[in-house]
Amino acid sequence: MNELKFVVWEDAFGCPAGWELMEEIEKQTSVVHSVGFVIAETEQTLTLAPHIGGQNRENQQYAGVITLPKRQIISISSLVNIHAMSESALEAIPFVDMTRDEIVAYFSRYGFKDKNGHHIEFCDDFLALVDLASK
């Protein structure tokens, strides 16, 4: 099975459709949080897939795949393979057996914020992984 990773990376930001005044122009990049299974890696890139279908078939399908230039990656963290954990280890995780909403509330309650003080928002791909882990 592919490793599950949480990747923080920096992306370009901007390029609106029309004209802008100087004071309207966004002058910062965007820090992005991505979660997925590592399906390919080179010296220059890391490819993540949040969805892998066909686990019970000869051929697998991938959705939501993103290839990140490593020079844009700020940090990479390994996530736990919840299916390989023992029952006692699972019981020690504070959000096992919680619903999706309870997990989001748990993270919010403990103040997970980005470098600008904004609460981290969870994308649908991350919540799909939360759903998998909370079953």
mmCIF file of N, CA and C in Angstrom:
data_model
loop_
_atom_site.group_PDB
_atom_site.id
_atom_site.type_symbol
_atom_site.label_atom_id
_atom_site.label_comp_id
_atom_site.label_asym_id
_atom_site.label_seq_id
_atom_site.Cartn_x
_atom_site.Cartn_y
_atom_site.Cartn_z
ATOM 1 N N MET A 1 0.847 -1.190 0.000
ATOM 2 C CA MET A 1 0.000 0.000 0.000
ATOM 3 C C MET A 1 0.880 1.237 0.000
ATOM 4 N N ASN A 2 0.450 2.258 -0.693
ATOM 5 C CA ASN A 2 1.180 3.516 -0.757
ATOM 6 C C ASN A 2 1.158 4.227 0.592
ATOM 7 N N GLU A 3 2.233 4.986 0.868
ATOM 8 C CA GLU A 3 2.291 5.757 2.110
ATOM 9 C C GLU A 3 1.319 6.928 2.060
ATOM 10 N N LEU A 4 0.691 7.215 3.188
ATOM 11 C CA LEU A 4 -0.226 8.337 3.312
ATOM 12 C C LEU A 4 0.540 9.514 3.901
ATOM 13 N N LYS A 5 0.500 10.674 3.215
ATOM 14 C CA LYS A 5 1.288 11.840 3.631
ATOM 15 C C LYS A 5 0.414 13.088 3.743
ATOM 16 N N PHE A 6 0.826 13.963 4.656
ATOM 17 C CA PHE A 6 0.265 15.310 4.793
ATOM 18 C C PHE A 6 1.368 16.254 4.332
ATOM 19 N N VAL A 7 1.110 17.025 3.274
ATOM 20 C CA VAL A 7 2.131 17.886 2.670
ATOM 21 C C VAL A 7 1.690 19.342 2.751
ATOM 22 N N VAL A 8 2.580 20.182 3.259
ATOM 23 C CA VAL A 8 2.367 21.630 3.271
ATOM 24 C C VAL A 8 3.271 22.193 2.186
ATOM 25 N N TRP A 9 2.678 22.975 1.264
ATOM 26 C CA TRP A 9 3.474 23.494 0.155
ATOM 27 C C TRP A 9 3.015 24.886 -0.232
ATOM 28 N N GLU A 10 3.891 25.590 -0.932
ATOM 29 C CA GLU A 10 3.618 26.972 -1.332
ATOM 30 C C GLU A 10 3.248 27.020 -2.804
ATOM 31 N N ASP A 11 2.153 27.706 -3.093
ATOM 32 C CA ASP A 11 1.637 27.797 -4.454
ATOM 33 C C ASP A 11 1.594 29.261 -4.891
ATOM 34 N N ALA A 12 1.616 29.468 -6.189
ATOM 35 C CA ALA A 12 1.421 30.813 -6.737
ATOM 36 C C ALA A 12 -0.012 31.244 -6.452
ATOM 37 N N PHE A 13 -0.252 32.554 -6.440
ATOM 38 C CA PHE A 13 -1.598 33.050 -6.161
ATOM 39 C C PHE A 13 -1.848 34.263 -7.032
ATOM 40 N N GLY A 14 -3.030 34.352 -7.589
ATOM 41 C CA GLY A 14 -3.385 35.533 -8.368
ATOM 42 C C GLY A 14 -3.859 35.199 -9.762
ATOM 43 N N CYS A 15 -3.551 36.069 -10.702
ATOM 44 C CA CYS A 15 -3.926 35.965 -12.104
ATOM 45 C C CYS A 15 -5.439 36.090 -12.304
ATOM 46 N N PRO A 16 -6.021 37.199 -11.825
ATOM 47 C CA PRO A 16 -7.460 37.395 -12.005
ATOM 48 C C PRO A 16 -7.812 37.628 -13.474
ATOM 49 N N ALA A 17 -9.083 37.552 -13.770
ATOM 50 C CA ALA A 17 -9.555 37.658 -15.151
ATOM 51 C C ALA A 17 -9.483 39.075 -15.719
ATOM 52 N N GLY A 18 -9.557 40.092 -14.879
ATOM 53 C CA GLY A 18 -9.617 41.459 -15.398
ATOM 54 C C GLY A 18 -8.530 42.356 -14.838
ATOM 55 N N TRP A 19 -8.697 43.655 -15.077
ATOM 56 C CA TRP A 19 -7.760 44.669 -14.609
ATOM 57 C C TRP A 19 -7.918 44.886 -13.109
ATOM 58 N N GLU A 20 -6.810 45.257 -12.452
ATOM 59 C CA GLU A 20 -6.839 45.542 -11.017
ATOM 60 C C GLU A 20 -6.058 46.818 -10.734
ATOM 61 N N LEU A 21 -6.474 47.525 -9.716
ATOM 62 C CA LEU A 21 -5.691 48.652 -9.221
ATOM 63 C C LEU A 21 -4.542 48.099 -8.389
ATOM 64 N N MET A 22 -3.455 48.859 -8.267
ATOM 65 C CA MET A 22 -2.281 48.398 -7.535
ATOM 66 C C MET A 22 -2.634 47.927 -6.122
ATOM 67 N N GLU A 23 -3.500 48.674 -5.421
ATOM 68 C CA GLU A 23 -3.833 48.304 -4.042
ATOM 69 C C GLU A 23 -4.712 47.050 -3.956
ATOM 70 N N GLU A 24 -5.267 46.599 -5.082
ATOM 71 C CA GLU A 24 -6.092 45.393 -5.096
ATOM 72 C C GLU A 24 -5.286 44.126 -5.387
ATOM 73 N N ILE A 25 -4.063 44.312 -5.834
ATOM 74 C CA ILE A 25 -3.248 43.167 -6.253
ATOM 75 C C ILE A 25 -2.786 42.367 -5.037
ATOM 76 N N GLU A 26 -2.998 41.057 -5.088
ATOM 77 C CA GLU A 26 -2.534 40.149 -4.036
ATOM 78 C C GLU A 26 -1.031 39.959 -4.206
ATOM 79 N N LYS A 27 -0.281 40.221 -3.157
ATOM 80 C CA LYS A 27 1.177 40.189 -3.256
ATOM 81 C C LYS A 27 1.800 39.047 -2.459
ATOM 82 N N GLN A 28 0.974 38.109 -2.021
ATOM 83 C CA GLN A 28 1.488 36.965 -1.271
ATOM 84 C C GLN A 28 1.159 35.674 -2.007
ATOM 85 N N THR A 29 1.944 34.653 -1.714
ATOM 86 C CA THR A 29 1.652 33.327 -2.244
ATOM 87 C C THR A 29 0.608 32.661 -1.350
ATOM 88 N N SER A 30 0.246 31.452 -1.679
ATOM 89 C CA SER A 30 -0.754 30.709 -0.913
ATOM 90 C C SER A 30 -0.123 29.438 -0.359
ATOM 91 N N VAL A 31 -0.248 29.216 0.955
ATOM 92 C CA VAL A 31 0.227 27.971 1.558
ATOM 93 C C VAL A 31 -0.926 26.970 1.500
ATOM 94 N N VAL A 32 -0.635 25.792 0.970
ATOM 95 C CA VAL A 32 -1.649 24.770 0.714
ATOM 96 C C VAL A 32 -1.354 23.531 1.560
ATOM 97 N N HIS A 33 -2.403 22.891 2.069
ATOM 98 C CA HIS A 33 -2.285 21.618 2.777
ATOM 99 C C HIS A 33 -2.900 20.544 1.894
ATOM 100 N N SER A 34 -2.136 19.496 1.597
ATOM 101 C CA SER A 34 -2.633 18.385 0.784
ATOM 102 C C SER A 34 -2.416 17.077 1.531
ATOM 103 N N VAL A 35 -3.372 16.164 1.378
ATOM 104 C CA VAL A 35 -3.283 14.834 1.973
ATOM 105 C C VAL A 35 -3.512 13.825 0.866
ATOM 106 N N GLY A 36 -2.664 12.798 0.798
ATOM 107 C CA GLY A 36 -2.870 11.775 -0.204
ATOM 108 C C GLY A 36 -1.860 10.654 -0.096
ATOM 109 N N PHE A 37 -2.100 9.636 -0.903
ATOM 110 C CA PHE A 37 -1.192 8.505 -0.990
ATOM 111 C C PHE A 37 -0.095 8.844 -1.994
ATOM 112 N N VAL A 38 1.165 8.563 -1.649
ATOM 113 C CA VAL A 38 2.277 8.807 -2.566
ATOM 114 C C VAL A 38 2.226 7.721 -3.635
ATOM 115 N N ILE A 39 1.992 8.140 -4.898
ATOM 116 C CA ILE A 39 1.927 7.158 -5.985
ATOM 117 C C ILE A 39 3.134 7.248 -6.905
ATOM 118 N N ALA A 40 3.922 8.337 -6.774
ATOM 119 C CA ALA A 40 5.160 8.468 -7.548
ATOM 120 C C ALA A 40 6.034 9.518 -6.876
ATOM 121 N N GLU A 41 7.348 9.339 -7.023
ATOM 122 C CA GLU A 41 8.280 10.318 -6.475
ATOM 123 C C GLU A 41 9.568 10.281 -7.284
ATOM 124 N N THR A 42 10.065 11.478 -7.612
ATOM 125 C CA THR A 42 11.363 11.626 -8.261
ATOM 126 C C THR A 42 12.197 12.578 -7.407
ATOM 127 N N GLU A 43 13.399 12.891 -7.849
ATOM 128 C CA GLU A 43 14.214 13.868 -7.124
ATOM 129 C C GLU A 43 13.552 15.242 -7.132
ATOM 130 N N GLN A 44 12.774 15.552 -8.175
ATOM 131 C CA GLN A 44 12.170 16.873 -8.323
ATOM 132 C C GLN A 44 10.697 16.953 -7.927
ATOM 133 N N THR A 45 9.968 15.825 -7.910
ATOM 134 C CA THR A 45 8.517 15.889 -7.710
ATOM 135 C C THR A 45 8.003 14.830 -6.734
ATOM 136 N N LEU A 46 6.811 15.112 -6.203
ATOM 137 C CA LEU A 46 6.080 14.173 -5.356
ATOM 138 C C LEU A 46 4.648 14.143 -5.882
ATOM 139 N N THR A 47 4.129 12.950 -6.175
ATOM 140 C CA THR A 47 2.776 12.811 -6.713
ATOM 141 C C THR A 47 1.879 12.146 -5.678
ATOM 142 N N LEU A 48 0.774 12.845 -5.351
ATOM 143 C CA LEU A 48 -0.190 12.370 -4.358
ATOM 144 C C LEU A 48 -1.532 12.081 -5.014
ATOM 145 N N ALA A 49 -2.196 11.042 -4.524
ATOM 146 C CA ALA A 49 -3.565 10.718 -4.950
ATOM 147 C C ALA A 49 -4.419 10.560 -3.701
ATOM 148 N N PRO A 50 -5.415 11.443 -3.502
ATOM 149 C CA PRO A 50 -6.272 11.301 -2.330
ATOM 150 C C PRO A 50 -7.289 10.166 -2.471
ATOM 151 N N HIS A 51 -7.540 9.753 -3.703
ATOM 152 C CA HIS A 51 -8.539 8.706 -3.944
ATOM 153 C C HIS A 51 -7.926 7.627 -4.834
ATOM 154 N N ILE A 52 -7.978 6.378 -4.368
ATOM 155 C CA ILE A 52 -7.528 5.244 -5.175
ATOM 156 C C ILE A 52 -8.664 4.234 -5.183
ATOM 157 N N GLY A 53 -9.241 4.028 -6.354
ATOM 158 C CA GLY A 53 -10.351 3.096 -6.490
ATOM 159 C C GLY A 53 -9.901 1.779 -7.088
ATOM 160 N N GLY A 54 -10.748 0.788 -6.991
ATOM 161 C CA GLY A 54 -10.455 -0.515 -7.577
ATOM 162 C C GLY A 54 -9.530 -1.362 -6.732
ATOM 163 N N GLN A 55 -9.580 -1.182 -5.413
ATOM 164 C CA GLN A 55 -8.713 -1.964 -4.530
ATOM 165 C C GLN A 55 -9.004 -3.460 -4.647
ATOM 166 N N ASN A 56 -10.192 -3.792 -5.059
ATOM 167 C CA ASN A 56 -10.594 -5.189 -5.207
ATOM 168 C C ASN A 56 -10.541 -5.648 -6.662
ATOM 169 N N ARG A 57 -9.860 -4.897 -7.509
ATOM 170 C CA ARG A 57 -9.801 -5.216 -8.940
ATOM 171 C C ARG A 57 -8.351 -5.314 -9.405
ATOM 172 N N GLU A 58 -8.182 -5.811 -10.624
ATOM 173 C CA GLU A 58 -6.843 -5.936 -11.195
ATOM 174 C C GLU A 58 -6.223 -4.566 -11.470
ATOM 175 N N ASN A 59 -7.029 -3.625 -11.958
ATOM 176 C CA ASN A 59 -6.530 -2.289 -12.286
ATOM 177 C C ASN A 59 -7.118 -1.262 -11.330
ATOM 178 N N GLN A 60 -6.250 -0.393 -10.822
ATOM 179 C CA GLN A 60 -6.704 0.663 -9.925
ATOM 180 C C GLN A 60 -6.905 1.954 -10.706
ATOM 181 N N GLN A 61 -7.794 2.810 -10.174
ATOM 182 C CA GLN A 61 -8.041 4.121 -10.757
ATOM 183 C C GLN A 61 -7.722 5.179 -9.713
ATOM 184 N N TYR A 62 -7.292 6.349 -10.196
ATOM 185 C CA TYR A 62 -6.875 7.432 -9.308
ATOM 186 C C TYR A 62 -7.687 8.689 -9.617
ATOM 187 N N ALA A 63 -8.042 9.445 -8.573
ATOM 188 C CA ALA A 63 -8.764 10.707 -8.752
ATOM 189 C C ALA A 63 -8.137 11.773 -7.859
ATOM 190 N N GLY A 64 -8.155 13.005 -8.347
ATOM 191 C CA GLY A 64 -7.626 14.123 -7.568
ATOM 192 C C GLY A 64 -6.116 14.156 -7.490
ATOM 193 N N VAL A 65 -5.444 13.522 -8.431
ATOM 194 C CA VAL A 65 -3.976 13.415 -8.395
ATOM 195 C C VAL A 65 -3.331 14.786 -8.586
ATOM 196 N N ILE A 66 -2.294 15.045 -7.799
ATOM 197 C CA ILE A 66 -1.530 16.283 -7.926
ATOM 198 C C ILE A 66 -0.042 15.942 -7.861
ATOM 199 N N THR A 67 0.736 16.543 -8.760
ATOM 200 C CA THR A 67 2.190 16.403 -8.735
ATOM 201 C C THR A 67 2.775 17.728 -8.289
ATOM 202 N N LEU A 68 3.512 17.692 -7.187
ATOM 203 C CA LEU A 68 4.078 18.894 -6.583
ATOM 204 C C LEU A 68 5.571 18.984 -6.863
ATOM 205 N N PRO A 69 6.051 20.159 -7.284
ATOM 206 C CA PRO A 69 7.499 20.349 -7.368
ATOM 207 C C PRO A 69 8.070 20.360 -5.948
ATOM 208 N N LYS A 70 9.093 19.566 -5.688
ATOM 209 C CA LYS A 70 9.654 19.489 -4.334
ATOM 210 C C LYS A 70 10.197 20.826 -3.852
ATOM 211 N N ARG A 71 10.623 21.689 -4.763
ATOM 212 C CA ARG A 71 11.154 22.993 -4.346
ATOM 213 C C ARG A 71 10.068 23.873 -3.723
ATOM 214 N N GLN A 72 8.783 23.503 -3.897
ATOM 215 C CA GLN A 72 7.678 24.260 -3.311
ATOM 216 C C GLN A 72 7.168 23.640 -2.009
ATOM 217 N N ILE A 73 7.699 22.477 -1.632
ATOM 218 C CA ILE A 73 7.228 21.777 -0.435
ATOM 219 C C ILE A 73 7.892 22.363 0.805
ATOM 220 N N ILE A 74 7.059 22.727 1.774
ATOM 221 C CA ILE A 74 7.527 23.273 3.047
ATOM 222 C C ILE A 74 7.766 22.145 4.044
ATOM 223 N N SER A 75 6.828 21.192 4.128
ATOM 224 C CA SER A 75 6.995 20.060 5.041
ATOM 225 C C SER A 75 6.174 18.869 4.564
ATOM 226 N N ILE A 76 6.632 17.684 4.978
ATOM 227 C CA ILE A 76 5.931 16.432 4.678
ATOM 228 C C ILE A 76 5.847 15.640 5.978
ATOM 229 N N SER A 77 4.645 15.173 6.302
ATOM 230 C CA SER A 77 4.448 14.345 7.496
ATOM 231 C C SER A 77 3.792 13.037 7.086
ATOM 232 N N SER A 78 4.265 11.945 7.664
ATOM 233 C CA SER A 78 3.628 10.650 7.437
ATOM 234 C C SER A 78 2.389 10.556 8.299
ATOM 235 N N LEU A 79 1.323 10.029 7.735
ATOM 236 C CA LEU A 79 0.090 9.812 8.485
ATOM 237 C C LEU A 79 -0.023 8.333 8.824
ATOM 238 N N VAL A 80 -0.763 8.042 9.843
ATOM 239 C CA VAL A 80 -0.903 6.678 10.338
ATOM 240 C C VAL A 80 -1.760 5.852 9.388
ATOM 241 N N ASN A 81 -1.316 4.629 9.121
ATOM 242 C CA ASN A 81 -2.152 3.681 8.385
ATOM 243 C C ASN A 81 -3.077 3.038 9.410
ATOM 244 N N ILE A 82 -4.267 3.560 9.518
ATOM 245 C CA ILE A 82 -5.187 3.144 10.578
ATOM 246 C C ILE A 82 -5.572 1.669 10.468
ATOM 247 N N HIS A 83 -5.523 1.101 9.268
ATOM 248 C CA HIS A 83 -5.902 -0.297 9.090
ATOM 249 C C HIS A 83 -4.846 -1.247 9.637
ATOM 250 N N ALA A 84 -3.598 -0.779 9.770
ATOM 251 C CA ALA A 84 -2.514 -1.632 10.248
ATOM 252 C C ALA A 84 -2.287 -1.499 11.753
ATOM 253 N N MET A 85 -3.047 -0.645 12.420
ATOM 254 C CA MET A 85 -2.844 -0.407 13.844
ATOM 255 C C MET A 85 -3.562 -1.445 14.696
ATOM 256 N N SER A 86 -3.002 -1.706 15.858
ATOM 257 C CA SER A 86 -3.642 -2.617 16.801
ATOM 258 C C SER A 86 -4.830 -1.915 17.458
ATOM 259 N N GLU A 87 -5.714 -2.690 18.060
ATOM 260 C CA GLU A 87 -6.876 -2.116 18.746
ATOM 261 C C GLU A 87 -6.455 -1.166 19.861
ATOM 262 N N SER A 88 -5.418 -1.534 20.638
ATOM 263 C CA SER A 88 -4.994 -0.672 21.750
ATOM 264 C C SER A 88 -4.426 0.647 21.238
ATOM 265 N N ALA A 89 -3.710 0.604 20.123
ATOM 266 C CA ALA A 89 -3.164 1.839 19.549
ATOM 267 C C ALA A 89 -4.291 2.722 19.029
ATOM 268 N N LEU A 90 -5.300 2.110 18.422
ATOM 269 C CA LEU A 90 -6.440 2.878 17.923
ATOM 270 C C LEU A 90 -7.189 3.564 19.059
ATOM 271 N N GLU A 91 -7.314 2.887 20.185
ATOM 272 C CA GLU A 91 -8.033 3.463 21.324
ATOM 273 C C GLU A 91 -7.329 4.691 21.883
ATOM 274 N N ALA A 92 -6.008 4.796 21.676
ATOM 275 C CA ALA A 92 -5.248 5.933 22.198
ATOM 276 C C ALA A 92 -5.421 7.189 21.352
ATOM 277 N N ILE A 93 -5.936 7.053 20.134
ATOM 278 C CA ILE A 93 -6.137 8.214 19.266
ATOM 279 C C ILE A 93 -7.414 8.915 19.708
ATOM 280 N N PRO A 94 -7.347 10.209 20.016
ATOM 281 C CA PRO A 94 -8.506 10.880 20.602
ATOM 282 C C PRO A 94 -9.725 10.982 19.699
ATOM 283 N N PHE A 95 -9.565 10.875 18.374
ATOM 284 C CA PHE A 95 -10.726 11.058 17.520
ATOM 285 C C PHE A 95 -11.192 9.801 16.811
ATOM 286 N N VAL A 96 -10.696 8.630 17.222
ATOM 287 C CA VAL A 96 -11.226 7.387 16.672
ATOM 288 C C VAL A 96 -12.663 7.236 17.161
ATOM 289 N N ASP A 97 -13.532 6.808 16.289
ATOM 290 C CA ASP A 97 -14.962 6.627 16.555
ATOM 291 C C ASP A 97 -15.733 7.937 16.652
ATOM 292 N N MET A 98 -15.118 9.070 16.310
ATOM 293 C CA MET A 98 -15.844 10.335 16.239
ATOM 294 C C MET A 98 -16.394 10.500 14.828
ATOM 295 N N THR A 99 -17.428 11.297 14.699
ATOM 296 C CA THR A 99 -17.954 11.622 13.377
ATOM 297 C C THR A 99 -17.053 12.666 12.730
ATOM 298 N N ARG A 100 -17.264 12.900 11.448
ATOM 299 C CA ARG A 100 -16.520 13.928 10.718
ATOM 300 C C ARG A 100 -16.651 15.279 11.423
ATOM 301 N N ASP A 101 -17.867 15.673 11.771
ATOM 302 C CA ASP A 101 -18.083 16.971 12.425
ATOM 303 C C ASP A 101 -17.387 17.040 13.778
ATOM 304 N N GLU A 102 -17.389 15.933 14.513
ATOM 305 C CA GLU A 102 -16.708 15.908 15.811
ATOM 306 C C GLU A 102 -15.195 16.052 15.648
ATOM 307 N N ILE A 103 -14.634 15.444 14.594
ATOM 308 C CA ILE A 103 -13.194 15.556 14.349
ATOM 309 C C ILE A 103 -12.828 16.988 13.985
ATOM 310 N N VAL A 104 -13.591 17.609 13.100
ATOM 311 C CA VAL A 104 -13.326 19.004 12.731
ATOM 312 C C VAL A 104 -13.440 19.897 13.969
ATOM 313 N N ALA A 105 -14.453 19.654 14.800
ATOM 314 C CA ALA A 105 -14.616 20.437 16.036
ATOM 315 C C ALA A 105 -13.438 20.212 16.977
ATOM 316 N N TYR A 106 -12.946 18.976 17.050
ATOM 317 C CA TYR A 106 -11.789 18.663 17.902
ATOM 318 C C TYR A 106 -10.578 19.491 17.471
ATOM 319 N N PHE A 107 -10.287 19.476 16.168
ATOM 320 C CA PHE A 107 -9.141 20.240 15.671
ATOM 321 C C PHE A 107 -9.343 21.731 15.908
ATOM 322 N N SER A 108 -10.532 22.227 15.671
ATOM 323 C CA SER A 108 -10.818 23.652 15.869
ATOM 324 C C SER A 108 -10.677 24.050 17.333
ATOM 325 N N ARG A 109 -11.152 23.211 18.229
ATOM 326 C CA ARG A 109 -11.104 23.498 19.661
ATOM 327 C C ARG A 109 -9.664 23.679 20.147
ATOM 328 N N TYR A 110 -8.736 22.948 19.551
ATOM 329 C CA TYR A 110 -7.350 23.030 19.982
ATOM 330 C C TYR A 110 -6.544 24.036 19.171
ATOM 331 N N GLY A 111 -7.240 24.877 18.423
ATOM 332 C CA GLY A 111 -6.631 26.054 17.819
ATOM 333 C C GLY A 111 -5.634 25.816 16.711
ATOM 334 N N PHE A 112 -5.835 24.799 15.890
ATOM 335 C CA PHE A 112 -4.923 24.621 14.772
ATOM 336 C C PHE A 112 -5.113 25.784 13.805
ATOM 337 N N LYS A 113 -4.088 26.591 13.690
ATOM 338 C CA LYS A 113 -4.155 27.794 12.866
ATOM 339 C C LYS A 113 -2.966 27.841 11.922
ATOM 340 N N ASP A 114 -3.120 28.580 10.827
ATOM 341 C CA ASP A 114 -2.001 28.771 9.914
ATOM 342 C C ASP A 114 -1.123 29.916 10.418
ATOM 343 N N LYS A 115 -0.065 30.225 9.666
ATOM 344 C CA LYS A 115 0.889 31.237 10.133
ATOM 345 C C LYS A 115 0.278 32.635 10.211
ATOM 346 N N ASN A 116 -0.890 32.844 9.608
ATOM 347 C CA ASN A 116 -1.573 34.136 9.674
ATOM 348 C C ASN A 116 -2.644 34.173 10.761
ATOM 349 N N GLY A 117 -2.741 33.107 11.559
ATOM 350 C CA GLY A 117 -3.723 33.067 12.631
ATOM 351 C C GLY A 117 -5.101 32.608 12.205
ATOM 352 N N HIS A 118 -5.241 32.160 10.951
ATOM 353 C CA HIS A 118 -6.532 31.667 10.475
ATOM 354 C C HIS A 118 -6.664 30.186 10.812
ATOM 355 N N HIS A 119 -7.871 29.779 11.184
ATOM 356 C CA HIS A 119 -8.093 28.360 11.436
ATOM 357 C C HIS A 119 -7.886 27.577 10.151
ATOM 358 N N ILE A 120 -7.292 26.410 10.266
ATOM 359 C CA ILE A 120 -7.084 25.544 9.111
ATOM 360 C C ILE A 120 -8.444 25.015 8.668
ATOM 361 N N GLU A 121 -8.729 25.149 7.398
ATOM 362 C CA GLU A 121 -9.958 24.598 6.829
ATOM 363 C C GLU A 121 -9.617 23.253 6.199
ATOM 364 N N PHE A 122 -10.496 22.307 6.321
ATOM 365 C CA PHE A 122 -10.259 20.982 5.774
ATOM 366 C C PHE A 122 -10.930 20.853 4.413
ATOM 367 N N CYS A 123 -10.192 20.358 3.432
ATOM 368 C CA CYS A 123 -10.768 20.155 2.106
ATOM 369 C C CYS A 123 -11.548 18.837 2.085
ATOM 370 N N ASP A 124 -12.361 18.663 1.079
ATOM 371 C CA ASP A 124 -13.175 17.455 0.970
ATOM 372 C C ASP A 124 -12.322 16.195 0.899
ATOM 373 N N ASP A 125 -11.134 16.283 0.254
ATOM 374 C CA ASP A 125 -10.268 15.113 0.164
ATOM 375 C C ASP A 125 -9.801 14.680 1.549
ATOM 376 N N PHE A 126 -9.431 15.642 2.397
ATOM 377 C CA PHE A 126 -9.010 15.316 3.755
ATOM 378 C C PHE A 126 -10.176 14.721 4.536
ATOM 379 N N LEU A 127 -11.355 15.305 4.375
ATOM 380 C CA LEU A 127 -12.521 14.789 5.091
ATOM 381 C C LEU A 127 -12.888 13.384 4.618
ATOM 382 N N ALA A 128 -12.623 13.067 3.357
ATOM 383 C CA ALA A 128 -12.854 11.702 2.879
ATOM 384 C C ALA A 128 -11.923 10.737 3.609
ATOM 385 N N LEU A 129 -10.675 11.164 3.849
ATOM 386 C CA LEU A 129 -9.747 10.328 4.605
ATOM 387 C C LEU A 129 -10.180 10.230 6.066
ATOM 388 N N VAL A 130 -10.713 11.309 6.613
ATOM 389 C CA VAL A 130 -11.253 11.279 7.978
ATOM 390 C C VAL A 130 -12.400 10.280 8.040
ATOM 391 N N ASP A 131 -13.267 10.300 7.029
ATOM 392 C CA ASP A 131 -14.377 9.343 6.991
ATOM 393 C C ASP A 131 -13.855 7.908 7.007
ATOM 394 N N LEU A 132 -12.804 7.647 6.219
ATOM 395 C CA LEU A 132 -12.212 6.312 6.165
ATOM 396 C C LEU A 132 -11.657 5.926 7.536
ATOM 397 N N ALA A 133 -10.958 6.854 8.182
ATOM 398 C CA ALA A 133 -10.330 6.568 9.472
ATOM 399 C C ALA A 133 -11.343 6.440 10.596
ATOM 400 N N SER A 134 -12.503 7.051 10.444
ATOM 401 C CA SER A 134 -13.469 7.045 11.543
ATOM 402 C C SER A 134 -14.513 5.937 11.416
ATOM 403 N N LYS A 135 -14.306 5.025 10.485
ATOM 404 C CA LYS A 135 -15.261 3.907 10.332
ATOM 405 C C LYS A 135 -14.857 2.736 11.187
#
